[in-house]
CSV table of C-alpha atoms and ligand atoms in Angstrom, one decimal:
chain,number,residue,atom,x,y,z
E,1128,UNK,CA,-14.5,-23.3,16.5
E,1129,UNK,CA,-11.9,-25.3,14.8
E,1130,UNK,CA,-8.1,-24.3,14.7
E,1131,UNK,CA,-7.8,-23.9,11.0
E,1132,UNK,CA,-9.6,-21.3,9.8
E,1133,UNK,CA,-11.3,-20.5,6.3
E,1134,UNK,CA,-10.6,-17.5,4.7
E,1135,UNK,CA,-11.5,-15.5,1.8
E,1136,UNK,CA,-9.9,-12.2,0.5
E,1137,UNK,CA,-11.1,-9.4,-1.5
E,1138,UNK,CA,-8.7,-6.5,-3.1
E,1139,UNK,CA,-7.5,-5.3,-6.1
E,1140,UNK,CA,-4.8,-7.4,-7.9
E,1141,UNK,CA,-2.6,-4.4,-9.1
E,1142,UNK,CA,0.8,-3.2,-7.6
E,1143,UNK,CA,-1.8,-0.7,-5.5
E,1144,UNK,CA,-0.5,-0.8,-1.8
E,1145,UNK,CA,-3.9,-1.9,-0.7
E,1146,UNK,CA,-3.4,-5.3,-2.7
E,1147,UNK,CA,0.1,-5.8,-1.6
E,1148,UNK,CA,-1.1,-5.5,1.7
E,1149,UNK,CA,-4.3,-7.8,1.3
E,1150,UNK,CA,-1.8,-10.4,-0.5
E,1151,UNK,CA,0.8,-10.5,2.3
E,1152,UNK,CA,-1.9,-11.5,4.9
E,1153,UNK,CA,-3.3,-14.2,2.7
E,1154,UNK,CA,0.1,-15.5,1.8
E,1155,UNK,CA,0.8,-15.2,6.0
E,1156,UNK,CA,-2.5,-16.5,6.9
E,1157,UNK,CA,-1.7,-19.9,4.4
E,1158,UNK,CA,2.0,-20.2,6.3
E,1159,UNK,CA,0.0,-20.2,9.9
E,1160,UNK,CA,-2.1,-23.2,8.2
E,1161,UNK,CA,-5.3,-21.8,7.4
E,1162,UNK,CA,-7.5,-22.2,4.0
E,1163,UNK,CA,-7.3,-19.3,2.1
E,1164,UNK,CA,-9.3,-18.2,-0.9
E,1165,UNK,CA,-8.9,-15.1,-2.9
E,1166,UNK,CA,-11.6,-13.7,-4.8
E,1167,UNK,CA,-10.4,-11.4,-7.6
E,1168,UNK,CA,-10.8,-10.3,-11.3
E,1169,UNK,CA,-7.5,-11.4,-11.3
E,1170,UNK,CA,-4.5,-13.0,-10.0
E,1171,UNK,CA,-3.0,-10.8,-7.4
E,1172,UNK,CA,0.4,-9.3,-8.1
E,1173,UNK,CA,2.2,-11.2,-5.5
E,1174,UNK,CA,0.6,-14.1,-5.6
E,1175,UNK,CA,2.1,-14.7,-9.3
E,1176,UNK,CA,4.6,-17.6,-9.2
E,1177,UNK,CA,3.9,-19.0,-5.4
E,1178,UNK,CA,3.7,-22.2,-4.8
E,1179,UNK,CA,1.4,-22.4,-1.6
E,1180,UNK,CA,-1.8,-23.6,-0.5
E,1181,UNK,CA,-4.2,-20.7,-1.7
E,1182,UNK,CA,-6.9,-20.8,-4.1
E,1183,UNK,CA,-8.2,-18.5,-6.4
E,1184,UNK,CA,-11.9,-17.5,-7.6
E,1185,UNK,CA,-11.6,-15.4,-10.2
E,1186,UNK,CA,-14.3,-13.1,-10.5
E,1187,UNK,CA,-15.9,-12.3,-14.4
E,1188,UNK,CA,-18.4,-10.0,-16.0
E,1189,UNK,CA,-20.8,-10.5,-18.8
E,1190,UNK,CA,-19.4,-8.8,-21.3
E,1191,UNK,CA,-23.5,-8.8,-22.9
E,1192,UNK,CA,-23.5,-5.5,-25.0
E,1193,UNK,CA,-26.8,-3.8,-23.2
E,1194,UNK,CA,-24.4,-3.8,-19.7
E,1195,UNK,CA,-21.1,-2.4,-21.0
E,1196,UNK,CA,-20.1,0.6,-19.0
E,1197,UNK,CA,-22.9,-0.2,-16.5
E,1198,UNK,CA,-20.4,-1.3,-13.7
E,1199,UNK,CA,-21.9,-4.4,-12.9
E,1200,UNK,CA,-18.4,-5.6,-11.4
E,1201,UNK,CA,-19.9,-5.3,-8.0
E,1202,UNK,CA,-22.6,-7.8,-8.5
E,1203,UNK,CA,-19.9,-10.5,-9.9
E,1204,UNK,CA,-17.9,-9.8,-7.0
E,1205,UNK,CA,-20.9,-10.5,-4.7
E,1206,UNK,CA,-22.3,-13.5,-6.7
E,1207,UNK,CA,-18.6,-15.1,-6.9
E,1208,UNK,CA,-18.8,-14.0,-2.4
E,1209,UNK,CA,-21.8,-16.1,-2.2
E,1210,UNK,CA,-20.5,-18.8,-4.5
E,1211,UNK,CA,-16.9,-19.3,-2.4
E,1212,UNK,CA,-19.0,-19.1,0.8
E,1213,UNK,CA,-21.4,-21.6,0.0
E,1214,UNK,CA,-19.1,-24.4,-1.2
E,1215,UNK,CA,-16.2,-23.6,0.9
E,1216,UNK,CA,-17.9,-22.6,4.2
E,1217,UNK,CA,-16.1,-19.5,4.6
E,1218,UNK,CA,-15.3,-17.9,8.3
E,1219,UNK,CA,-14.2,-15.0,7.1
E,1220,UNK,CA,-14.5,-12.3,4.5
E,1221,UNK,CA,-12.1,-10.0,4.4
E,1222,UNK,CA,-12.2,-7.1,2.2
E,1223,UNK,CA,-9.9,-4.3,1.0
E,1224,UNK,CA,-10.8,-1.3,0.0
E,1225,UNK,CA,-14.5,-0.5,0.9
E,1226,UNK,CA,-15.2,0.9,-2.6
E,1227,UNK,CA,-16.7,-1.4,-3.8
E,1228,UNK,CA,-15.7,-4.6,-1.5
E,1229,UNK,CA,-17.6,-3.6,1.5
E,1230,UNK,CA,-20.8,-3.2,-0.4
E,1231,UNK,CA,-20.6,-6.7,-2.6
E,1232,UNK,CA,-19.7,-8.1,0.7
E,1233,UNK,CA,-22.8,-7.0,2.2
E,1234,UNK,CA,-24.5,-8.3,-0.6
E,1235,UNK,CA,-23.4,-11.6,0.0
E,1236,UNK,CA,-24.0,-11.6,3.3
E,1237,UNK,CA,-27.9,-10.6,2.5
E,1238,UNK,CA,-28.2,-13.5,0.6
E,1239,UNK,CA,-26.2,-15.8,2.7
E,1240,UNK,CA,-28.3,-15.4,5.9
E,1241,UNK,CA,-27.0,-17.5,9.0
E,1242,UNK,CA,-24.4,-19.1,6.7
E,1243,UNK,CA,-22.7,-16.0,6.0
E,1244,UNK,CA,-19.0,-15.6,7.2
E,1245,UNK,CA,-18.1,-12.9,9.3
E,1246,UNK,CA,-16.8,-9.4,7.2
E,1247,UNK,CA,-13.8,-7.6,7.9
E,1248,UNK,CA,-13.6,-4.3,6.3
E,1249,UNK,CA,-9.9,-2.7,5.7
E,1250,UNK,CA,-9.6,0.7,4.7
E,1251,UNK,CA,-6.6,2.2,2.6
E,1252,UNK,CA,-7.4,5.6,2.1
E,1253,UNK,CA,-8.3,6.8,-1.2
E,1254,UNK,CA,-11.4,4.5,-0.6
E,1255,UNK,CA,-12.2,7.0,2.6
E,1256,UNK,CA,-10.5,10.3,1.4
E,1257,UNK,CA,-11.4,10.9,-2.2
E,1258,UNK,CA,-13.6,8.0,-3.5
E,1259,UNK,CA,-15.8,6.7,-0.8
E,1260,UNK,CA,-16.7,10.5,0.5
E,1261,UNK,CA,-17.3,11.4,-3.4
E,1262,UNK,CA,-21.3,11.7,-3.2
E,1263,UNK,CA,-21.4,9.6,-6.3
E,1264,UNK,CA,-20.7,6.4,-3.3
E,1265,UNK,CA,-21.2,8.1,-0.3
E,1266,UNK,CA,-24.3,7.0,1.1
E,1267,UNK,CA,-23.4,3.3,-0.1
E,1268,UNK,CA,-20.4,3.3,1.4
E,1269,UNK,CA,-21.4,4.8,4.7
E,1270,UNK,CA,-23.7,1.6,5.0
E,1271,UNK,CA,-21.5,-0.4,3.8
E,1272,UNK,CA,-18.9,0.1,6.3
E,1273,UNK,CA,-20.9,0.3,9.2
E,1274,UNK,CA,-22.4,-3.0,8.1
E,1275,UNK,CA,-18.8,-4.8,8.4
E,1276,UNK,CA,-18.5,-7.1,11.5
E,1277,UNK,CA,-15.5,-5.6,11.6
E,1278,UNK,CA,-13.5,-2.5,10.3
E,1279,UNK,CA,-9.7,-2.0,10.2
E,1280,UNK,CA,-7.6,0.9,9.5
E,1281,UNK,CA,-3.5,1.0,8.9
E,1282,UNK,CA,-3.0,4.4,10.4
E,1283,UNK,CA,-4.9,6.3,13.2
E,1284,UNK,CA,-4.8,9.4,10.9
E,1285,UNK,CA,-7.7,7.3,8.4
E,1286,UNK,CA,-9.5,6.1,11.3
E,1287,UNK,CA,-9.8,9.8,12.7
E,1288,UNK,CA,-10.5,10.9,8.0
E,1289,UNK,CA,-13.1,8.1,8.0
E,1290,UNK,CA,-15.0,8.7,11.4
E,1291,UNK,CA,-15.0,12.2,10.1
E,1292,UNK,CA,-15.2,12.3,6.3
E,1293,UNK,CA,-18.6,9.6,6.7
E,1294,UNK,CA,-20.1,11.1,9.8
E,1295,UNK,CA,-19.6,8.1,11.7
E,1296,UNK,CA,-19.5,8.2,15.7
E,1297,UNK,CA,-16.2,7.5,17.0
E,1298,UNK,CA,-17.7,4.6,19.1
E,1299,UNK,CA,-18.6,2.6,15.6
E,1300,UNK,CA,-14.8,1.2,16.3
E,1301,UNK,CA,-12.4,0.8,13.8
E,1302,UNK,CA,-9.1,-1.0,14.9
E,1303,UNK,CA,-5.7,0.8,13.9
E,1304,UNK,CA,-3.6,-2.3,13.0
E,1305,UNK,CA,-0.7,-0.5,11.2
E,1306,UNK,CA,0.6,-1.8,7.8
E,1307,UNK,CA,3.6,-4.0,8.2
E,1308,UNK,CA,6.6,-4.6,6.0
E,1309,UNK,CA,8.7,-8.4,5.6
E,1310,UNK,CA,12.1,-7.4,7.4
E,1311,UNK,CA,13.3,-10.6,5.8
E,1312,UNK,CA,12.9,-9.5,2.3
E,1313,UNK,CA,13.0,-5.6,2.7
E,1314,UNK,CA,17.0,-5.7,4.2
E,1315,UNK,CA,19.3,-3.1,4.1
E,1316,UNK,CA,21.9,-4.9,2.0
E,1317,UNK,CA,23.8,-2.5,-0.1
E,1318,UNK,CA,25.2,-3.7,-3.1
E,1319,UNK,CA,25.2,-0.5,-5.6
E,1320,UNK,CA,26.5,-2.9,-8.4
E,1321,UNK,CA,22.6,-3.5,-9.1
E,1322,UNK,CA,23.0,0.1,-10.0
E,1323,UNK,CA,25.5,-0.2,-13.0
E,1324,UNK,CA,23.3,-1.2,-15.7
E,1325,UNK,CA,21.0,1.4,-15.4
E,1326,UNK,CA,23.8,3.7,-14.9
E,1327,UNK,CA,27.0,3.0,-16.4
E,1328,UNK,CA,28.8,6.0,-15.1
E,1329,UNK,CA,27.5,6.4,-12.1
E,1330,UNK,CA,30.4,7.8,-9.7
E,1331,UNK,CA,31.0,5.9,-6.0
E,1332,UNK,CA,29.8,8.7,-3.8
E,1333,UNK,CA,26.8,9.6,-6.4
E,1334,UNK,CA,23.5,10.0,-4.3
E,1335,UNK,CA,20.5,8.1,-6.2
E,1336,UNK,CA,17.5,9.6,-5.4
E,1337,UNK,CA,14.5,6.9,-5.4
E,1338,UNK,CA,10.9,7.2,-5.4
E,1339,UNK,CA,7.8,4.1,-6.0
E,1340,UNK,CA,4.4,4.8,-6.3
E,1341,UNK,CA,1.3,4.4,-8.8
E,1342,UNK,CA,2.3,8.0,-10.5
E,1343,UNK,CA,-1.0,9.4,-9.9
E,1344,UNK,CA,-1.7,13.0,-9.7
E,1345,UNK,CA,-1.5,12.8,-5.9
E,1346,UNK,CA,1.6,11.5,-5.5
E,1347,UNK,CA,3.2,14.6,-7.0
E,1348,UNK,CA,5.2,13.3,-9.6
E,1349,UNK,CA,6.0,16.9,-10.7
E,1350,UNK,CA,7.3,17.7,-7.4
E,1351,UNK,CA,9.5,14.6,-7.4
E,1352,UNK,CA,11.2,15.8,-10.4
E,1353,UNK,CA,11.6,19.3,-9.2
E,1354,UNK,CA,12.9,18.1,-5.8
E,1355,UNK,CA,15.5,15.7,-8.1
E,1356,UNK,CA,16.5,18.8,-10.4
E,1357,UNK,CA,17.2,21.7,-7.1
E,1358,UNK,CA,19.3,18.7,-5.5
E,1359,UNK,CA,20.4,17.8,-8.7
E,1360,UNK,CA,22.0,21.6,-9.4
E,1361,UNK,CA,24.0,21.7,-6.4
E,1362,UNK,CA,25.3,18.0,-6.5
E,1363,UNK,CA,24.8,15.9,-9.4
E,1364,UNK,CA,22.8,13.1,-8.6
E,1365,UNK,CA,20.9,10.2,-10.1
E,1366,UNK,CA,16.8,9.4,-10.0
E,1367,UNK,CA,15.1,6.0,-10.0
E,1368,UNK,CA,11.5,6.3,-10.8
E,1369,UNK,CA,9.7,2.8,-10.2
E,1370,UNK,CA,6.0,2.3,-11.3
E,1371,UNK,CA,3.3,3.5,-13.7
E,1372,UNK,CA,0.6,5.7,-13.9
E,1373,UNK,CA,-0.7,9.1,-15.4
E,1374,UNK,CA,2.0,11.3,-14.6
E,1375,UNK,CA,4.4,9.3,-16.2
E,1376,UNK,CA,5.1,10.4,-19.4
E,1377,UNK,CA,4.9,14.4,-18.1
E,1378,UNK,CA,7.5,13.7,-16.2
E,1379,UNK,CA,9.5,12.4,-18.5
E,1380,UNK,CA,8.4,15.7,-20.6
E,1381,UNK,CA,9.8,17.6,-17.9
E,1382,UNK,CA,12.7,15.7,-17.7
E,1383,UNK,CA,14.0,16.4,-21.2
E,1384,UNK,CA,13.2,20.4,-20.8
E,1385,UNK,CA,15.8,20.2,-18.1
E,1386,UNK,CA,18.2,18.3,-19.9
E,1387,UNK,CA,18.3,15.4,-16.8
E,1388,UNK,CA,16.6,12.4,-19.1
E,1389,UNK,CA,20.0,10.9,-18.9
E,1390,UNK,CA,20.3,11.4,-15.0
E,1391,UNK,CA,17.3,9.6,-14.7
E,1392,UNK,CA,15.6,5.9,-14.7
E,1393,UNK,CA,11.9,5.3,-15.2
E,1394,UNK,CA,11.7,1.3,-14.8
E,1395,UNK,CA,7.8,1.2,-14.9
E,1396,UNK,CA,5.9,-1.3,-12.8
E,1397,UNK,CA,8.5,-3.8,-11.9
E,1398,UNK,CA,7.4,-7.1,-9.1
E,1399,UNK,CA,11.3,-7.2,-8.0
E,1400,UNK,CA,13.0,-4.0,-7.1
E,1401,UNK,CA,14.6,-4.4,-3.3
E,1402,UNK,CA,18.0,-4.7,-4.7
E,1403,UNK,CA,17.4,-1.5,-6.4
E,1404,UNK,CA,15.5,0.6,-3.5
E,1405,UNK,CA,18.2,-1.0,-0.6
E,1406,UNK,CA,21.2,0.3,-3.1
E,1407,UNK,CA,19.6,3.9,-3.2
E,1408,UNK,CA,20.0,7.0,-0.7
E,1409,UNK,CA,17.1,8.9,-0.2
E,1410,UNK,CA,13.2,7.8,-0.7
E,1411,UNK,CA,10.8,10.7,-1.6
E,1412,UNK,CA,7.3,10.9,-1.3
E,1413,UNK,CA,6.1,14.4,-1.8
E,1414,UNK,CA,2.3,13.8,-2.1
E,1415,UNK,CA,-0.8,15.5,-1.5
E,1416,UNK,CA,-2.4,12.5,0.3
E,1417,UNK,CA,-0.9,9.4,1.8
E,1418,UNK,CA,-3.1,7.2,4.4
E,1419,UNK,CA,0.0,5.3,5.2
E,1420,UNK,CA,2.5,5.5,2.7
E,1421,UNK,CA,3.6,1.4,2.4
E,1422,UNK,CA,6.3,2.6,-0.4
E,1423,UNK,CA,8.1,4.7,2.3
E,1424,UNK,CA,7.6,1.8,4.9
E,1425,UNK,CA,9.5,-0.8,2.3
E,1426,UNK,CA,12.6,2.0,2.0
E,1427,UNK,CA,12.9,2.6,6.1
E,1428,UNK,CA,12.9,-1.3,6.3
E,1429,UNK,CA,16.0,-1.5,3.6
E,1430,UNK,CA,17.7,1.4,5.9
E,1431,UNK,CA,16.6,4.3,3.2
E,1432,UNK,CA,16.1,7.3,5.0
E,1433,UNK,CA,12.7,9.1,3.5
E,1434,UNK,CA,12.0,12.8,2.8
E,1435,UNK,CA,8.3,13.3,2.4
E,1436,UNK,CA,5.6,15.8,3.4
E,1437,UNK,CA,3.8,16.0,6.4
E,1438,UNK,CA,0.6,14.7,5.3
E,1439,UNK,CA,-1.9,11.6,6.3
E,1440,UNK,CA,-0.4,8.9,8.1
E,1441,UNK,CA,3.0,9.3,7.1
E,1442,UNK,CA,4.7,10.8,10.1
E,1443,UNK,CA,3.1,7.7,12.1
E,1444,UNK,CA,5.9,6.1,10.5
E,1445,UNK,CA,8.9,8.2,9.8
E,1446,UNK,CA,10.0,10.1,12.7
E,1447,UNK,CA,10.9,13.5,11.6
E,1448,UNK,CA,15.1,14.4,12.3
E,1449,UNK,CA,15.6,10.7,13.0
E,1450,UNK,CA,14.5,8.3,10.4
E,1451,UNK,CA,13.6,10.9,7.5
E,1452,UNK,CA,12.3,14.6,6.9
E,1453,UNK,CA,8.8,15.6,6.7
E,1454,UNK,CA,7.8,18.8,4.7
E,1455,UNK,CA,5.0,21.0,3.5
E,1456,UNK,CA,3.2,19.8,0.5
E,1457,UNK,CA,4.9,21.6,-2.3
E,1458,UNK,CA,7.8,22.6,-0.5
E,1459,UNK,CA,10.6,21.4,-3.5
E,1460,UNK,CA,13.2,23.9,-1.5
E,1461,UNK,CA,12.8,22.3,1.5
E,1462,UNK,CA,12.5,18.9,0.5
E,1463,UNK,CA,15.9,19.4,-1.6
E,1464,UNK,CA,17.6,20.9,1.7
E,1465,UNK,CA,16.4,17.7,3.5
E,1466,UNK,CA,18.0,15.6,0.9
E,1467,UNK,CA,21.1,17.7,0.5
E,1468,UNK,CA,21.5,17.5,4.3
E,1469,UNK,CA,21.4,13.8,4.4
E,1470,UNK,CA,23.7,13.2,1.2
E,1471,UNK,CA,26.1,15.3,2.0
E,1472,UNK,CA,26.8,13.9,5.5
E,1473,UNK,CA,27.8,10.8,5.4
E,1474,UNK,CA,27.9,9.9,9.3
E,1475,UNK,CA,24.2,11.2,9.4
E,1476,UNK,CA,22.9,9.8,7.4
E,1477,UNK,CA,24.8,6.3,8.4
E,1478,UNK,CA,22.6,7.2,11.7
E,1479,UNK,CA,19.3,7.8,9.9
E,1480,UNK,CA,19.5,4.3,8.1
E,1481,UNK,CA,20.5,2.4,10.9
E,1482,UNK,CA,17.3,4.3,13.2
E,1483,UNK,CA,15.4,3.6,10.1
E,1484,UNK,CA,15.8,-0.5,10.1
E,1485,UNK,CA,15.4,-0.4,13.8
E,1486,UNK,CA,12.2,1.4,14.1
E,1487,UNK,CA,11.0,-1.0,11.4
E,1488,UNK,CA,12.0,-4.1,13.3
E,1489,UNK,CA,10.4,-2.7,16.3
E,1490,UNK,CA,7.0,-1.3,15.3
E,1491,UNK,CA,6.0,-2.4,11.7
E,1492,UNK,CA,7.3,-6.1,11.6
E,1493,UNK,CA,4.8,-8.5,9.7
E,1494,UNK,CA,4.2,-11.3,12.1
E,1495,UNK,CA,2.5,-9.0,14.9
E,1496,UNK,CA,0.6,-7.6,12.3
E,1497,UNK,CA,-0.5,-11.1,11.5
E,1498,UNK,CA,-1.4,-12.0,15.1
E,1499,UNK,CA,-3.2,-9.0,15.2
E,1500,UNK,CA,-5.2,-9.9,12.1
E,1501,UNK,CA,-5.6,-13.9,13.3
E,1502,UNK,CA,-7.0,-12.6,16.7
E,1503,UNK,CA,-9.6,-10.3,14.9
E,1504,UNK,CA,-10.8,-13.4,12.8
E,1505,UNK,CA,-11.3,-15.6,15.9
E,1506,UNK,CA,-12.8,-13.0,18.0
E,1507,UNK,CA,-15.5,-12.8,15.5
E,1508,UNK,CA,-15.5,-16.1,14.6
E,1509,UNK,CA,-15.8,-17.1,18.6
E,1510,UNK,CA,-18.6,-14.2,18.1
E,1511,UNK,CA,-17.0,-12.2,20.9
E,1512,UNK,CA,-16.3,-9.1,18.4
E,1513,UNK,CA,-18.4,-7.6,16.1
E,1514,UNK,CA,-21.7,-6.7,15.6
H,1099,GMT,O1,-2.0,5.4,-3.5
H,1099,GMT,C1,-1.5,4.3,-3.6
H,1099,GMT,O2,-0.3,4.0,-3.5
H,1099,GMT,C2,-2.4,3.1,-3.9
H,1099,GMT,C3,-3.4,3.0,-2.8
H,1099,GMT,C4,-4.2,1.7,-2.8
H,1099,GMT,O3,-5.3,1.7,-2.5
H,1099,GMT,O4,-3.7,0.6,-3.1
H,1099,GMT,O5,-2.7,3.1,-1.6
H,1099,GMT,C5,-3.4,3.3,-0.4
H,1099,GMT,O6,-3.2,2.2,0.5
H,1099,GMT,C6,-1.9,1.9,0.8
H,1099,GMT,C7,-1.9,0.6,1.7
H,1099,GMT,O7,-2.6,0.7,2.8
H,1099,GMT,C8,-1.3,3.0,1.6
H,1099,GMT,O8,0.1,2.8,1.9
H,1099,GMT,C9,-1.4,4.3,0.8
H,1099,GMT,O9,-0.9,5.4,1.5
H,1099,GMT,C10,-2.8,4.6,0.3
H,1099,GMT,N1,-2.8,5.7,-0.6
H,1099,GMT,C11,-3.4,6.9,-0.3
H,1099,GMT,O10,-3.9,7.1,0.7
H,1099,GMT,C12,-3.3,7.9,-1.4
């Protein structure tokens, strides 16, 4: 085994938290000194404008008429797997997102034979909780994932969802290595200035109410506005809306009905927004599903207590009364109470952020989520883990 390992990494490129996450390791992995490949339809979101060691296969369909629609984006995925592994002597595959990673990866690794690197499945969530149990993938997936060398989880709630939602024994292990956050970059540095052009008037002790996600419908995007509008009517406040996504412009609708589109900011998908989120008040995150919740990880880390519902792995990370407020989904009242409660007060919630950072820095910092990944990769590598 040599020191410097090879690495190859699978996700989607988009501002999804499963790519983030899959980007921050490779960019990590390339600081410790090891090779690092990804191998992607496209450029990773992070990885735009870096300047370090990593290398990028970028993966491409035929765009031949008779296979248009067909979904044959798994089969370039596993050809450009075989390609990378070939030439570059891969140790390690690792894979985000088992729909369909872990299944091209296997596909590789039927081809490859004894030169096939070891795979490392990590899970996110909707690939376990809504797509990969769908019987459309189900049985493939299932396979798939008990084919890995190796299969990772960010929270022990989608270990416990994916043992059960597959009908897997809970001795096919799958290690909980919790998503992390960079401390460095995710600071509490409060400088509501950043705030100004977005809104001019915008009064000293005005709450802004900030929420980040992909504006699917489970993320509740309704419920974010309604939760914004109660709090709203008993203390005028301000809304920052970062990202894209389906629920977008009926929110927006909404918005206009109650006469708020000028209390509120939709920014769209934006690479840069720290300044923004750390100059904020309260994070919310009312959805229906939430394996971890890496949005709500980023605010605790820039001291931003979060008010969220009580779902998935969130309150693994935000400690109910101390760091945030957890609430039934659908609970707008309560949710607004939460935030009310914590606006309202300056000393507490002084006390929440300052809990906040510090259970970041204690439990989700990135570089023992690293060593935690690098051990995994030379256990199997050393071929004393895995199957
Ligand atoms: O729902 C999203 O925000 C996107 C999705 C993804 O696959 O990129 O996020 C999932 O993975 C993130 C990183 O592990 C988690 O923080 C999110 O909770 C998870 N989303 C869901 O479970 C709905």
């Amino acid at each position: 085994m040599t020191d410097r390992l090879n690495l190859a990494i699978t996700c989607f490129p988009t501002f999804g938290g499963s790519g983030l996450i899959a980007t921050e390791i490779g960019l990590a992995m390339a600081d410790r000194g090891h090779r690092v490949h990804f191998i992607a339809r496209d450029l990773p979101v992070r990885l735009r404008g870096t300047s370090r060691q990593i290398f990028f296969h970028e993966v491409t369909e035929s765009d031949y008429p008779a296979l248009q629609h067909s979904g044959t984006y798994p089969l370039a995925l596993a050809s450009k797997m075989i390609e990378v592994a070939s030439y570059e002597r891969l140790d390690i595959l690792h894979v985000h997102y088992a729909v369909p990673h872990a299944t091209a990866a296997w596909m590789a690794r039927e081809v490859l034979g004894d030169k096939a690197p070891r795979i490392v499945t990590t899970l996110h969530g909707t690939d376990t909780t809504l797509i990969g149990t769908d019987p459309s993938y189900l049985p493939i997936t299932r396979f798939s994932i008990l084919r890995s060398d190796a299969v990772t989880a960010p929270s022990e709630f989608l270990r416990q969802a994916t043992w059960e939602g597959f009908g897997i024994p809970e001795s096919f292990p799958i290690q909980v290595i919790a998503n992390f956050v960079d401390t460095v970059r995710y600071a509490p540095v409060r400088d509501r200035a950043c705030l100004r052009p977005l809104f001019p008037d915008l009064e000293e002790t005005e709450p802004v109410l900030v929420h980040v996600s992909n504006f699917r419908p489970v993320k509740r995007i309704g419920d974010v506005v309604a939760t914004f509008a109660e709090v709203h009517r008993q203390r005028p406040c301000r809304l920052l809306m970062i990202g894209d996504g389906p629920e977008r412009s009926p929110a927006e609708r909404r918005l206009r009905e109650l006469g708020l589109e000028g209390r509120v900011a939709f920014l769209g998908n934006q690479e840069h927004f720290v300044e923004l989120l750390a100059a904020s008040d309260v994070f919310l995150l009312p959805s229906e599903q939430e394996s971890f919740g890496l949005a709500a990880l980023e605010a605790l880390s820039c001291g931003i207590p979060v008010v969220a519902t009580a779902i998935g792995g969130i309150p693994e990370l935000v400690d109910r009364g101390e760091t945030g407020f957890l609430s039934p989904v659908g609970d707008v009242e309560g949710m607004a109470r939460h935030v009310l409660s914590l606006v309202s007060d300056p000393p507490r919630w002084a006390a929440f952020s300052r809990r906040a950072r510090e259970r970041v820095l204690e439990r989700f910092r990135l570089a023992p989520a690293m060593d935690r990944y690098e051990a995994l990769y030379r256990r199997l590598v050393a071929g004393t883990a895995g199957r």
